[in-house]
XYZ file of C-alpha atoms in Angstrom:
696
model
C 91.256 81.125 83.398
C 91.534 82.377 80.246
C 88.450 84.495 79.271
C 85.836 86.572 81.287
C 83.993 84.141 83.676
C 80.821 83.123 82.780
C 79.188 84.357 85.698
C 80.159 88.279 84.483
C 78.550 87.741 81.028
C 75.274 89.678 81.563
C 77.053 92.441 82.974
C 78.942 92.590 79.804
C 76.098 92.326 77.233
C 75.075 95.043 75.191
C 73.278 97.830 76.665
C 70.149 97.023 74.086
C 69.455 93.531 76.067
C 67.998 96.127 78.616
C 64.159 97.150 78.952
C 63.658 100.619 77.731
C 67.196 100.679 76.019
C 66.865 100.989 72.213
C 69.941 102.192 69.764
C 69.310 105.686 70.546
C 69.476 105.805 74.248
C 72.751 103.568 74.152
C 74.544 105.750 72.034
C 73.816 108.655 74.373
C 74.671 106.757 77.493
C 77.804 106.230 76.038
C 78.935 109.815 76.580
C 78.678 108.998 80.157
C 80.889 106.172 79.918
C 78.312 103.552 79.912
C 78.540 101.014 77.609
C 77.568 97.630 79.284
C 75.225 96.867 82.206
C 78.014 96.581 84.649
C 78.937 100.575 83.968
C 75.487 101.216 84.901
C 75.933 99.328 88.427
C 78.718 101.511 88.816
C 77.192 104.727 88.069
C 75.790 105.577 91.740
C 73.372 108.308 92.353
C 74.134 111.351 93.440
C 71.220 112.523 95.578
C 68.118 111.054 96.620
C 64.554 112.871 96.693
C 62.131 111.554 99.293
C 58.981 110.924 97.723
C 57.307 109.146 100.526
C 53.857 109.942 100.894
C 51.749 112.589 102.609
C 48.005 113.296 103.406
C 48.687 117.227 102.702
C 51.077 120.015 101.681
C 49.912 121.924 104.922
C 53.434 122.191 106.989
C 55.476 121.054 104.545
C 58.925 122.897 103.823
C 58.659 124.793 100.299
C 59.935 124.549 97.789
C 60.115 121.308 97.958
C 59.502 117.949 96.507
C 56.014 116.379 97.783
C 54.238 113.275 96.986
C 50.295 113.456 98.097
C 46.801 112.278 96.948
C 44.274 114.647 95.518
C 40.741 115.323 94.512
C 41.127 117.005 90.629
C 38.837 120.147 90.404
C 38.590 122.530 87.424
C 40.740 122.872 84.141
C 41.519 126.497 83.034
C 43.164 127.046 79.782
C 45.541 129.503 79.202
C 44.246 132.397 77.269
C 47.023 132.836 74.831
C 49.179 130.908 73.310
C 51.998 129.724 75.103
C 50.420 130.565 78.553
C 50.026 128.218 81.658
C 47.532 125.745 81.444
C 46.041 125.275 85.297
C 44.249 122.501 86.962
C 42.933 123.111 90.412
C 43.409 120.144 92.981
C 42.766 119.684 96.766
C 44.308 117.576 98.936
C 42.796 116.339 102.631
C 43.365 120.369 103.819
C 44.835 122.615 101.030
C 43.708 123.541 97.551
C 47.179 124.172 94.970
C 47.668 124.117 91.472
C 49.277 122.025 88.784
C 50.762 124.188 85.830
C 51.648 123.001 82.661
C 53.130 125.115 79.464
C 52.937 123.953 76.006
C 50.165 121.558 77.162
C 47.593 119.874 75.021
C 44.297 120.178 76.841
C 43.006 116.957 75.549
C 45.675 114.931 76.664
C 45.308 116.721 80.375
C 41.814 115.979 80.484
C 41.977 112.211 80.102
C 45.411 112.246 82.618
C 43.716 114.441 85.005
C 39.746 113.857 84.393
C 37.798 116.315 86.987
C 36.486 114.707 90.001
C 38.886 112.068 90.046
C 41.544 110.688 92.712
C 45.254 111.120 91.899
C 48.865 110.641 93.613
C 50.914 113.282 92.425
C 54.863 114.048 92.918
C 56.813 116.953 91.925
C 58.303 120.114 93.215
C 55.542 122.417 94.919
C 56.700 126.121 94.960
C 54.997 129.737 95.839
C 54.157 131.981 93.106
C 52.337 135.037 94.138
C 51.230 133.402 97.746
C 49.525 130.422 95.278
C 51.472 126.981 95.622
C 51.724 125.379 92.152
C 53.240 122.151 90.937
C 54.858 123.213 87.589
C 54.944 119.649 85.341
C 54.722 117.116 88.322
C 57.217 114.311 87.872
C 54.623 111.662 88.776
C 50.616 111.527 87.858
C 48.768 108.222 88.578
C 45.599 106.480 89.350
C 45.759 105.960 92.981
C 46.096 101.444 92.613
C 49.283 102.460 90.416
C 51.047 104.885 92.734
C 53.328 102.330 94.186
C 55.420 102.188 91.175
C 56.758 105.838 92.735
C 59.447 104.854 94.903
C 59.454 105.864 98.260
C 63.050 107.321 97.902
C 64.379 107.786 94.174
C 67.905 107.819 93.358
C 69.150 110.936 91.068
C 71.644 109.769 88.143
C 74.449 111.949 86.774
C 72.347 112.376 82.977
C 73.324 113.552 79.410
C 71.343 115.200 77.102
C 68.455 113.072 75.781
C 68.259 110.493 78.586
C 65.811 111.311 81.566
C 65.922 109.947 85.178
C 63.427 107.619 84.396
C 64.922 105.859 81.695
C 67.997 106.003 83.781
C 65.927 104.509 86.395
C 64.408 101.993 84.744
C 67.935 101.204 82.978
C 69.778 100.587 86.442
C 66.681 98.782 87.590
C 66.906 96.259 84.583
C 70.628 96.117 85.445
C 70.394 95.387 88.996
C 68.129 92.034 88.164
C 71.636 90.778 86.708
C 73.750 91.274 89.456
C 75.747 87.841 90.161
C 76.591 86.366 93.762
C 80.490 86.659 93.452
C 82.598 84.815 95.902
C 84.745 87.429 98.253
C 87.520 88.968 97.184
C 88.508 91.049 100.389
C 90.187 89.138 103.191
C 86.342 88.322 105.130
C 88.462 89.676 108.611
C 88.565 93.409 107.145
C 84.879 93.106 106.018
C 84.109 92.013 109.099
C 85.812 94.737 110.796
C 84.610 97.179 109.026
C 80.989 96.358 108.868
C 80.647 96.051 105.223
C 78.003 93.982 102.990
C 79.046 91.363 100.301
C 79.609 93.398 96.474
C 76.225 92.238 95.702
C 74.320 93.481 98.517
C 76.320 96.571 98.542
C 75.834 97.467 94.268
C 71.984 96.953 95.388
C 71.955 99.264 98.472
C 73.951 101.980 96.805
C 71.378 102.382 94.188
C 68.498 102.224 96.527
C 69.491 105.061 99.234
C 66.460 105.990 101.973
C 68.364 109.321 102.763
C 71.367 111.823 102.353
C 73.608 109.312 104.699
C 73.259 106.504 102.300
C 75.256 108.541 99.568
C 78.051 109.975 101.137
C 81.437 108.206 100.660
C 81.329 106.966 104.311
C 78.089 105.023 103.757
C 79.257 101.449 104.197
C 77.710 99.898 100.939
C 80.093 102.895 99.101
C 83.232 102.581 101.030
C 83.126 98.715 100.017
C 82.841 99.641 96.014
C 85.335 102.179 96.633
C 87.491 99.752 98.095
C 87.066 97.398 95.260
C 87.986 100.175 92.417
C 90.901 100.636 94.791
C 91.827 97.035 95.290
C 91.988 96.457 91.453
C 93.681 98.804 90.720
C 96.377 97.872 93.429
C 96.280 94.357 92.440
C 97.197 95.563 89.255
C 100.418 97.399 90.588
C 101.459 94.932 92.565
C 101.282 92.072 89.687
C 103.459 94.883 87.624
C 105.611 95.502 90.786
C 106.043 91.493 90.857
C 106.905 91.333 87.462
C 109.415 94.030 87.515
C 111.031 92.602 90.672
C 111.071 88.914 89.117
C 113.028 90.489 86.320
C 116.488 89.456 86.793
C 118.014 92.072 89.544
C 121.634 92.449 90.023
C 122.858 92.166 93.500
C 125.192 95.673 93.939
C 126.278 96.102 97.973
C 128.725 99.210 98.045
C 132.048 99.308 100.187
C 131.011 102.845 101.232
C 134.743 104.389 100.309
C 133.568 106.603 97.375
C 130.735 107.903 99.612
C 132.920 108.488 102.342
C 135.345 110.979 100.207
C 132.339 112.629 98.976
C 130.951 113.091 102.775
C 133.903 114.417 103.555
C 133.960 117.123 101.277
C 130.675 118.532 102.332
C 130.194 121.594 104.453
C 127.438 119.941 106.589
C 126.243 116.609 107.308
C 123.507 115.075 105.193
C 119.637 115.596 107.047
C 118.023 112.424 108.675
C 115.761 111.804 105.823
C 118.717 111.960 103.188
C 120.476 109.455 105.458
C 117.141 107.123 105.773
C 116.274 107.184 102.023
C 120.053 106.054 101.466
C 119.939 103.291 103.585
C 116.579 102.119 101.743
C 118.247 102.170 98.183
C 121.227 100.751 99.591
C 119.006 97.528 101.000
C 117.333 97.610 97.705
C 120.574 97.440 95.621
C 122.332 95.150 97.333
C 119.234 92.175 96.948
C 118.857 90.149 94.316
C 115.497 91.719 93.246
C 115.469 95.000 90.806
C 114.842 97.858 92.426
C 112.048 100.052 91.117
C 112.120 102.867 93.813
C 110.506 106.479 93.800
C 112.904 109.329 95.395
C 110.040 111.986 96.382
C 111.453 115.266 97.884
C 110.793 118.665 98.032
C 112.193 121.596 96.503
C 115.711 122.221 98.027
C 115.130 118.728 99.666
C 118.763 117.648 98.698
C 117.766 114.995 96.313
C 120.946 115.348 93.722
C 123.432 114.417 96.655
C 121.248 111.267 97.547
C 121.002 110.168 93.862
C 124.898 110.478 93.470
C 125.704 108.961 96.420
C 123.563 106.072 95.040
C 125.225 106.484 91.869
C 128.505 105.749 93.745
C 127.328 102.343 95.142
C 126.917 101.057 91.808
C 130.330 101.992 90.803
C 131.672 100.616 94.304
C 130.006 97.435 93.534
C 132.096 97.796 89.872
C 129.423 98.886 87.914
C 127.999 101.649 86.161
C 125.530 104.291 86.800
C 123.410 106.627 84.366
C 121.091 109.857 85.444
C 118.333 110.372 82.780
C 117.075 114.202 82.609
C 114.274 115.213 80.468
C 115.704 118.028 78.788
C 119.235 118.835 77.329
C 119.371 122.015 79.888
C 118.516 120.205 82.983
C 121.237 117.557 81.913
C 124.016 119.864 81.674
C 122.757 121.146 84.989
C 122.834 117.661 86.466
C 126.585 117.399 85.192
C 127.518 120.929 86.361
C 126.040 120.105 90.328
C 127.809 116.743 90.383
C 131.047 117.211 88.836
C 132.440 118.669 91.919
C 131.222 115.781 93.769
C 132.760 113.283 91.090
C 136.085 114.750 91.447
C 136.085 114.455 95.093
C 135.543 110.870 94.819
C 137.511 110.260 91.854
C 134.659 109.243 89.611
C 134.558 109.627 85.574
C 131.621 111.593 85.052
C 130.147 112.199 81.210
C 127.667 114.058 79.439
C 125.622 112.193 76.547
C 122.792 114.386 74.611
C 121.362 114.218 71.199
C 123.728 117.141 70.303
C 126.749 114.725 70.607
C 127.653 113.919 66.695
C 129.963 111.678 64.805
C 133.697 111.558 65.898
C 133.444 112.734 69.649
C 130.068 110.576 70.347
C 131.733 107.465 69.111
C 134.595 108.148 71.287
C 132.036 108.457 74.445
C 130.645 105.644 73.282
C 133.187 103.506 73.058
C 134.400 104.713 76.204
C 130.868 103.606 77.872
C 131.414 100.149 76.484
C 134.746 99.575 77.821
C 133.572 100.965 81.314
C 135.865 103.482 81.279
C 133.105 106.055 82.016
C 131.651 105.558 85.765
C 128.946 107.527 85.583
C 126.580 109.037 82.593
C 124.321 111.710 82.166
C 122.126 112.577 79.677
C 118.823 112.679 78.131
C 116.562 109.968 76.747
C 119.324 109.371 74.059
C 121.247 107.594 76.315
C 118.774 104.670 75.759
C 119.221 104.919 71.759
C 120.012 101.404 70.505
C 123.489 102.295 69.919
C 124.411 102.927 72.943
C 125.894 100.062 75.256
C 126.988 100.083 78.980
C 129.894 97.789 80.193
C 127.797 96.636 83.406
C 124.913 99.109 84.132
C 123.623 98.727 87.714
C 121.722 102.102 88.531
C 119.154 103.596 86.084
C 118.021 107.315 87.480
C 115.371 109.238 86.104
C 114.433 112.907 86.988
C 110.918 112.322 86.479
C 109.107 115.578 86.048
C 105.668 113.894 85.466
C 106.755 112.625 81.785
C 107.762 109.229 82.741
C 104.301 107.386 83.593
C 103.998 103.215 84.481
C 104.356 102.492 80.737
C 107.648 104.213 80.112
C 108.897 102.085 83.379
C 107.589 98.860 81.813
C 109.370 99.700 78.564
C 112.855 100.448 79.923
C 112.332 97.183 81.721
C 111.692 95.179 78.965
C 114.834 96.887 77.177
C 116.173 93.985 79.243
C 117.899 96.736 81.027
C 118.478 94.345 84.778
C 119.460 97.448 86.104
C 118.120 99.068 89.447
C 115.475 102.007 88.845
C 115.507 105.100 90.969
C 113.032 107.560 89.502
C 113.253 111.230 91.111
C 110.350 113.456 90.951
C 110.710 117.311 92.617
C 106.932 117.909 92.694
C 105.642 116.733 96.320
C 102.717 114.544 95.494
C 99.683 113.636 98.340
C 100.087 110.173 99.673
C 97.119 108.827 98.174
C 97.969 110.167 94.507
C 101.506 108.486 94.628
C 99.899 105.125 95.865
C 97.596 105.477 92.782
C 100.308 106.838 90.234
C 103.352 104.882 92.354
C 101.947 101.837 93.912
C 104.220 99.616 91.835
C 106.914 101.299 93.150
C 108.708 101.674 97.088
C 108.594 105.468 97.946
C 111.533 107.410 99.632
C 110.547 110.671 101.191
C 112.703 113.588 101.712
C 110.556 115.788 103.844
C 113.119 117.888 105.641
C 115.711 121.022 104.249
C 119.300 120.701 104.528
C 121.233 123.136 106.811
C 121.742 126.427 105.211
C 118.616 126.760 103.154
C 117.263 130.222 104.125
C 113.636 130.514 104.512
C 112.232 132.708 100.880
C 110.071 135.801 101.726
C 106.922 135.764 100.028
C 104.784 139.066 99.536
C 101.473 139.284 97.604
C 100.588 142.338 96.169
C 98.135 143.993 93.578
C 99.617 144.898 90.361
C 99.100 148.312 91.038
C 101.570 148.658 92.890
C 103.872 147.768 89.782
C 105.867 150.910 90.379
C 106.780 149.978 93.821
C 108.223 146.649 92.714
C 110.247 147.952 89.986
C 111.713 150.202 92.154
C 112.721 147.230 94.420
C 114.324 145.556 91.632
C 116.337 148.428 90.667
C 117.807 148.875 93.868
C 118.169 144.749 93.948
C 120.362 144.928 90.614
C 122.580 147.670 92.178
C 123.161 145.400 94.772
C 124.508 142.450 92.089
C 121.078 140.493 92.794
C 119.233 138.536 89.948
C 116.029 138.334 89.561
C 113.389 136.074 87.423
C 109.866 138.015 86.130
C 107.526 135.115 85.223
C 104.695 136.067 83.151
C 101.373 134.030 82.732
C 100.381 131.842 79.441
C 97.213 134.178 79.141
C 95.341 131.992 77.406
C 95.914 128.666 74.874
C 96.631 130.770 72.100
C 100.422 131.328 71.362
C 100.127 134.635 70.492
C 98.783 136.582 73.875
C 101.596 134.357 75.579
C 104.148 136.166 73.479
C 102.524 139.325 74.101
C 102.161 139.286 77.577
C 105.894 138.695 78.081
C 107.325 140.664 75.357
C 105.247 143.461 76.318
C 106.700 143.187 80.077
C 110.214 142.816 78.338
C 109.728 146.402 76.574
C 108.742 147.792 79.688
C 111.487 146.642 81.848
C 114.010 147.257 79.436
C 112.893 150.837 78.776
C 112.837 151.647 82.576
C 115.876 149.321 83.693
C 118.305 150.077 80.889
C 119.268 147.702 77.689
C 121.650 144.650 78.418
C 120.012 144.177 81.796
C 116.913 142.538 80.662
C 116.476 139.185 78.534
C 113.645 137.022 77.816
C 112.820 133.347 77.678
C 109.449 131.967 76.058
C 108.107 129.006 74.515
C 107.928 129.890 70.981
C 111.229 130.525 70.693
C 114.242 128.406 68.739
C 115.741 126.356 71.465
C 119.186 127.599 70.623
C 117.967 130.931 71.537
C 116.270 129.665 74.547
C 119.620 128.066 75.718
C 121.584 131.325 74.927
C 119.235 133.624 77.419
C 119.301 130.861 79.990
C 123.447 130.694 79.865
C 123.438 134.857 79.819
C 121.536 134.671 82.828
C 123.222 131.657 84.671
C 126.325 133.731 83.842
C 125.135 136.844 85.595
C 125.307 139.015 82.103
C 121.350 139.756 81.950
C 120.276 140.599 85.363
C 116.628 140.252 84.769
C 115.309 137.242 83.177
C 111.618 137.623 81.443
C 110.072 134.356 80.923
C 106.772 132.398 80.396
C 106.758 129.096 82.877
C 109.213 127.463 80.412
C 111.507 127.707 83.309
C 110.171 125.955 86.387
C 111.747 123.216 85.320
C 114.799 122.694 87.752
C 116.815 125.546 86.235
C 119.936 126.176 89.281
C 120.680 130.131 89.339
C 121.999 130.482 92.941
C 122.517 134.410 92.746
C 118.776 135.211 91.661
C 117.229 136.147 94.734
C 113.854 137.591 93.526
C 111.024 135.941 91.939
C 108.172 138.041 90.707
C 104.981 136.228 89.403
C 102.930 138.267 87.590
C 99.027 137.373 87.581
C 99.925 134.936 90.347
C 96.264 134.479 90.910
C 95.427 132.306 87.824
C 98.515 129.941 88.128
C 98.050 126.578 90.360
C 99.331 126.167 93.582
C 101.749 123.223 92.784
C 102.653 125.657 90.060
C 103.500 128.779 92.082
C 105.238 126.396 94.435
C 107.749 124.613 92.092
C 108.426 128.748 90.361
C 109.229 130.029 94.044
C 111.603 127.078 94.512
C 113.786 128.661 91.856
C 115.135 131.137 94.680
C 116.507 130.802 97.342
C 119.281 128.302 96.385
C 122.353 130.671 97.552
C 123.390 132.444 100.709
C 121.569 135.675 100.374
C 118.151 136.013 101.228
C 115.289 135.510 98.759
C 111.532 136.702 98.114
C 108.977 135.792 96.220
C 106.462 138.399 95.072
C 102.985 137.441 93.633
C 101.697 140.013 91.749
C 97.716 139.590 91.184
C 95.443 141.830 89.439
C 92.380 142.897 91.216
C 89.845 141.982 92.385
C 90.853 138.583 93.854
C 88.166 135.825 93.574
C 87.587 133.482 96.867
C 89.885 130.612 95.318
C 92.938 132.847 94.095
C 93.113 134.159 97.472
C 93.298 131.109 99.210
C 95.937 130.031 96.948
C 97.897 132.944 97.648
C 97.540 133.048 101.325
C 98.473 129.579 101.449
C 101.613 130.276 100.045
C 102.097 133.471 101.996
C 101.861 130.981 104.867
C 104.165 127.855 104.379
C 106.664 126.247 102.014
C 105.875 122.645 102.863
C 105.343 121.248 99.511
C 103.365 118.715 100.991
C 101.130 120.554 102.876
C 100.772 122.739 99.753
C 100.122 119.532 97.341
C 96.972 118.292 99.944
C 95.462 121.492 100.019
C 95.637 121.667 96.062
C 94.399 118.307 95.753
C 91.400 119.392 98.058
C 90.909 122.523 95.899
C 91.475 121.042 92.446
C 90.664 117.150 92.573
C 93.099 114.487 91.382
C 92.202 114.454 87.889
C 93.191 118.257 87.072
C 96.359 118.085 89.536
C 97.871 115.571 87.059
C 96.486 115.865 84.421
C 94.533 112.342 84.059
C 95.238 111.602 80.477
C 98.787 111.294 80.314
C 99.495 110.677 83.834
C 98.630 106.782 84.199
C 96.276 107.418 86.951
C 93.093 105.592 86.548
C 89.725 107.777 87.004
C 87.920 106.127 89.446
C 83.689 105.701 89.642
C 82.809 105.274 92.563
C 86.307 105.706 95.073
C 87.180 109.456 95.651
C 91.025 109.912 96.005
C 90.893 113.099 98.296
C 88.848 111.843 100.911
C 89.695 108.012 100.935
C 93.507 108.000 100.971
C 93.636 105.446 104.079
C 91.305 102.838 102.072
C 93.844 103.269 99.357
C 96.951 102.594 101.606
C 95.052 99.598 102.903
C 94.426 98.319 99.717
C 97.835 98.727 98.201
C 99.367 96.524 101.398
C 96.595 93.981 100.791
C 97.217 93.383 97.449
C 100.627 93.046 98.150
C 100.410 90.740 100.489
C 97.814 88.270 98.248
C 100.376 88.492 95.421
C 103.522 87.752 97.909
C 101.420 84.657 99.315
C 99.304 83.817 96.140
C 101.465 84.911 92.906
C 99.277 83.007 90.318
C 96.012 83.867 92.097
C 95.246 79.974 92.546
C 93.807 79.987 96.262
C 89.890 80.591 96.984
C 90.692 84.285 97.434
C 93.006 84.618 94.536
C 90.312 83.062 91.890
C 87.898 85.584 93.518
C 90.313 88.438 92.915
C 90.828 87.268 89.110
C 87.062 87.541 89.012
C 87.272 91.358 90.463
C 89.954 92.232 87.742
C 87.437 91.159 85.077
C 85.024 92.873 86.305
C 86.832 96.089 86.773
C 88.507 95.892 82.963
C 91.625 95.323 84.550
C 92.734 93.111 81.464
C 96.433 93.746 81.352
C 96.507 92.466 84.760
C 95.088 89.352 83.682
C 97.587 88.627 81.140
C 100.270 89.422 83.647
C 98.761 86.864 85.948
C 98.886 84.281 82.976
C 102.434 84.682 82.015
C 103.797 85.258 85.568
């Protein structure tokens, strides 16, 4: 199937082919990301108004929307311009008023002739004891009142598009819903009690109560599953394409790993051992590994990564580890150096700083195979860098490496196995959406010897005490991070906050004790300040959030975060993880500026209560929603129109295993269900996936 299936043509026609939608309305709807009738079908109502007719307003809940048949009484025009025009009406038992502002009397006399019967529907409220309906939504002769739906769906709107226009457009789109073959496993549909696709769409646009618009309503759950399933099909096709890329089987002997293990002061955790055996199994298989190693701050990812690199070396090949920045690449080098010496392995660093002769010499050694493990920035994938026999590429992720970049690496013909590391604990639902094409290993235990970090929440009014505490700690030779917030987007205020604090601390604690790092500094100054702190020449490092990424200073035991209430949870958790890396007890002080809002209070209390990054990330997801959590724009996570990542994680997990099973069994999507699934991919605009089937 090369093009869009014919059954879907009416859904992808111009919006203007729908009744009541002209060029102007179509343009306005585009702001709601509605570009075709198909998009209207996926714009579900978020509320429902009960417009069932009653005999009288007596005994009704006021204020509330009511629909009632009335007899029209006298009209009262306003005394002054801009006043209220009132029409007295009576139902079977009560009298009330219809109120209009800026109204034309002649028009209202035609709409509501005295003595006539009309059905009115709108919001009834009490003003000074008088029941009034201001600007009713509907005023119709009794014989036309059937046009008012008993339950009216309420849609998200944009300026210039009314509920009535939206409702009519959706009703038009619904007449085009084709009957499509079922793409979900029929046994699963039956077990869930779900309707078919067309029926689910119709039901979702005709809710008869609040239950029908909850994510758990059978019709809605089914449509959410369709979105997840289409997304996971795309990832499963990508995964299959990746795995079929020629992989290399690398089986380790264990000899080098044993040397490193013997030199460790304590045994690896169960989680580390489990993750390593998953990685070893993947590397030994002929398909290309594409695995995510996810671990909280301090869970010991570095050791697992290095042992994986040793498998590549034991198998006679090379390994490479990439970090997003120069500082981090150097840090990986320092962390791995002692382990490499135990194993007797040649380890080298390659970054953008390597120039001229030195660089040539490194490249030659790499091509000969003399360098067994290379650490570097993205510079290691420049055209002139050639490996003798690359078996494993490890990417240290910090969220800058989406599906797209993983694909690009694969396209480089790098058949090496691939391991992506991330220090951000990601809630399961998001990791399924973001990394569904990968297999995931999780490090969820802390190695022995890591001491818990004491976390305290203090008001900035107690700044004096905080500085006294620091004075004592410095006297004992401790070091401290002091993080200042990016107060707003303008570069200046970020600078002033950090610079003011730097000057203040320098004034009270003395010259030479305090250093400063912020985003606006030239890179070499930044590196110099960081290096001074790492070497212990500076006791207190005042910084904006540039330090959160992976910096390791074991002697730093205090983390002060100023205006902690304006940081996100995940960010606070990452910052706190910069201390507690040495043998001494560490403290994190969260300073807030009173008064503290509800959200800020919840965040700070959660941090005080737990150090479990996975628990923190789940709460973060509930509080902020998926889009904010990962900055959807750059993360490669789709924006679902119906599905709710936070609440429907379980559905996403089923969709993943279902999609993988279907692609394993029917890679070309040729079976009946496979062909139905192709139609779903077209329906969900997953064009990339469709190209992959044809090349697959």
